[in-house]
CSV table of C-alpha atoms in Angstrom, one decimal:
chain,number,residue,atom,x,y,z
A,1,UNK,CA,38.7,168.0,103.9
A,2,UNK,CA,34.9,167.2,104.1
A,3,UNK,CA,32.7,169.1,101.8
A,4,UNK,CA,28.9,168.7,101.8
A,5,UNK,CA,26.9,171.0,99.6
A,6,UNK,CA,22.9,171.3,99.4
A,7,UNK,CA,20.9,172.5,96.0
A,8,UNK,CA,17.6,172.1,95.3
A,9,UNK,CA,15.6,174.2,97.9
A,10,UNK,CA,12.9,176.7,96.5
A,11,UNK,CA,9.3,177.8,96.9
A,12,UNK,CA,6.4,175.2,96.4
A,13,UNK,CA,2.6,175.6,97.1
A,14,UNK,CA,1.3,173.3,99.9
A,15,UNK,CA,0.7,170.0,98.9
A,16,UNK,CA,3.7,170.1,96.7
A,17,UNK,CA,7.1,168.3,96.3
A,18,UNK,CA,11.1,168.8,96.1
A,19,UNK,CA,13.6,167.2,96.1
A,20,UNK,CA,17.4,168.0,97.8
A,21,UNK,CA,20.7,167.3,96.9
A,22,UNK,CA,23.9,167.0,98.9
A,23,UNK,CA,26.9,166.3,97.4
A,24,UNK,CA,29.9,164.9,99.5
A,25,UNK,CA,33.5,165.2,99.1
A,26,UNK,CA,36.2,163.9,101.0
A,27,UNK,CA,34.4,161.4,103.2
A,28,UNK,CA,33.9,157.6,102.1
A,29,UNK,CA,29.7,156.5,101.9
A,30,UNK,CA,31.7,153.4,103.7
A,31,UNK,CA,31.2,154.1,107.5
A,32,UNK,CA,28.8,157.1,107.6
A,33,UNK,CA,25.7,158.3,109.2
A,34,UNK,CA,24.4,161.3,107.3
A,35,UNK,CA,21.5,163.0,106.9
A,36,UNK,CA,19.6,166.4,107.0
A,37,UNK,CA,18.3,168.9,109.6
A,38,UNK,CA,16.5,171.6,109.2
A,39,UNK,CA,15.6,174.9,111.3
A,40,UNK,CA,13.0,177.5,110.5
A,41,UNK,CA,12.5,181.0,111.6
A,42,UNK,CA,12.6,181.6,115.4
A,43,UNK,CA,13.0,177.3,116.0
A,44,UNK,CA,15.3,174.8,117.3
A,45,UNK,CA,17.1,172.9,115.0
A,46,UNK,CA,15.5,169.6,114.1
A,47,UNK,CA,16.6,166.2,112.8
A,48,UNK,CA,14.4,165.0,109.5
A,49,UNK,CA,16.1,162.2,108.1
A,50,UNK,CA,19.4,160.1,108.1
A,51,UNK,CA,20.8,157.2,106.8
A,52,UNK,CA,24.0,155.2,107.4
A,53,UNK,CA,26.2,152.8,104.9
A,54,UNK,CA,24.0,149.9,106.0
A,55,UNK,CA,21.3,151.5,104.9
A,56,UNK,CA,19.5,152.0,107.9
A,57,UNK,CA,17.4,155.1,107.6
A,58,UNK,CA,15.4,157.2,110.8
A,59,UNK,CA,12.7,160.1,110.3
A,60,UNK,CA,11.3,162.4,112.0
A,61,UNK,CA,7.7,161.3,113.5
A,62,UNK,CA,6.6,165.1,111.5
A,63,UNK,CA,7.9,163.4,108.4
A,64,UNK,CA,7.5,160.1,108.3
A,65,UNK,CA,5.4,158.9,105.1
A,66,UNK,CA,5.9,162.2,103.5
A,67,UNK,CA,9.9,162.6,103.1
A,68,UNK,CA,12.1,159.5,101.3
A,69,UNK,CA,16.1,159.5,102.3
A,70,UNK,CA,18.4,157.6,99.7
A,71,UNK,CA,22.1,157.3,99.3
A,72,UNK,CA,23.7,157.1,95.7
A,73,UNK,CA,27.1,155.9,96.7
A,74,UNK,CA,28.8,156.4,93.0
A,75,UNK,CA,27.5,159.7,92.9
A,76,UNK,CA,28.2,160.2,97.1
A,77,UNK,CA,25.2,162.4,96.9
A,78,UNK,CA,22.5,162.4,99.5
A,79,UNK,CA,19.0,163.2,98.4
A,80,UNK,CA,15.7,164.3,100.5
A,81,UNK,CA,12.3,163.4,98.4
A,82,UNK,CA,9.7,165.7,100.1
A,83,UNK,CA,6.6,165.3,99.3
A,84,UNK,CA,2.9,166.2,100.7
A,85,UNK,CA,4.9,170.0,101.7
A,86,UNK,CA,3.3,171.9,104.6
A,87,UNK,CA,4.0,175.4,105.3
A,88,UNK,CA,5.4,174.1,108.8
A,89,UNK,CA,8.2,172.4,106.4
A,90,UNK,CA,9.4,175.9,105.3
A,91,UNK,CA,12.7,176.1,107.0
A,92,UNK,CA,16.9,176.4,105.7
A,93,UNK,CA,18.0,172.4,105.2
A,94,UNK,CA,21.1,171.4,106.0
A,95,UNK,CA,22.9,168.5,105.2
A,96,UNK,CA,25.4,166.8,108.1
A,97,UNK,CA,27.6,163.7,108.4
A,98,UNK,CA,30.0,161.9,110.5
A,99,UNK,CA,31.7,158.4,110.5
A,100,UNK,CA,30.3,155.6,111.8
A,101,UNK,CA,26.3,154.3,111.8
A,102,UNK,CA,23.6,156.0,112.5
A,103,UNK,CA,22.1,154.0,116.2
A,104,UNK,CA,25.5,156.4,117.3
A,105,UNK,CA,23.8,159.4,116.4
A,106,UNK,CA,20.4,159.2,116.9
A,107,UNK,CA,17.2,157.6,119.5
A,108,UNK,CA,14.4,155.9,117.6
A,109,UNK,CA,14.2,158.7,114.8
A,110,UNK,CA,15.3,161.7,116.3
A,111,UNK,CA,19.6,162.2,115.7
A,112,UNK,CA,21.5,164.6,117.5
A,113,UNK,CA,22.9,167.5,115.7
A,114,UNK,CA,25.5,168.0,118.4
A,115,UNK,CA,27.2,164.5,117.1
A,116,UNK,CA,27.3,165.5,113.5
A,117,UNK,CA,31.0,167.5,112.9
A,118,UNK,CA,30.6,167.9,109.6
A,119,UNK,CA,27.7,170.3,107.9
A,120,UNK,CA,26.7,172.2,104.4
A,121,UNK,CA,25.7,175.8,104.3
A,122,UNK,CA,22.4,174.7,103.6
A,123,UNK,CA,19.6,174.9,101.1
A,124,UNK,CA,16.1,177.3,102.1
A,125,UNK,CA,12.7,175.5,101.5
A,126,UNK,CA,9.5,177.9,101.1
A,127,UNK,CA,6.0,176.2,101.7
A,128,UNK,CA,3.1,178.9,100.8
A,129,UNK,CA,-0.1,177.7,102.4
């Protein structure tokens, strides 16, 4: 049984940073595209950032230069460095995976929630202008 659970969402000032955990169980860093979405108050879902076992990574063109996606396979824990926050960042994270590599799941930077089967409950992040 899959397991992925998020932590380290909070409230930050503009300008500031965070960082987000997701912690797998059950599913090998082997063969896996996973990653994070996020969705804020009255908007679509969005992809942010993913990564795969090869170590290929895709961003969002809103986050590019600004978030960092890394993979610590002993830990199988996903992280999400944020930096430069915006108050158009504020949104609920969540953290999805599936098996196989990421050009599956996603065009250029933008991946496909709809291919994802397996998702945390997600982490809220709170950018004050």
């Amino acid at each position: 049984q899959v397991q992925l659970v998020e932590s380290g969402g909070g409230s930050v000032q503009a300008g500031g940073s965070l960082r987000l955990s997701c912690s797998a169980s059950g599913i090998s860093f082997s063969n896996i595209c996973i990653g994070w979405f996020r969705q804020g108050s009255e908007k679509e879902r969005e992809g942010v950032a993913h990564i795969d076992s090869s170590g290929d990574t895709r961003y969002a063109n809103s986050v590019k230069d600004r978030f960092t996606v890394s993979l610590d396979n002993a830990k199988n824990t996903l992280y999400l460095e944020m930096s430069s926050l915006r108050p158009e960042d504020t949104a609920t994270y969540f953290c999805a995976a599936d098996f196989g590599l990421c050009k599956g799941f996603c065009r250029g930077g933008v991946c496909y929630g709809s291919y994802f089967g397996h998702w945390g409950q997600g982490t809220q992040v709170n950018v004050s202008s």
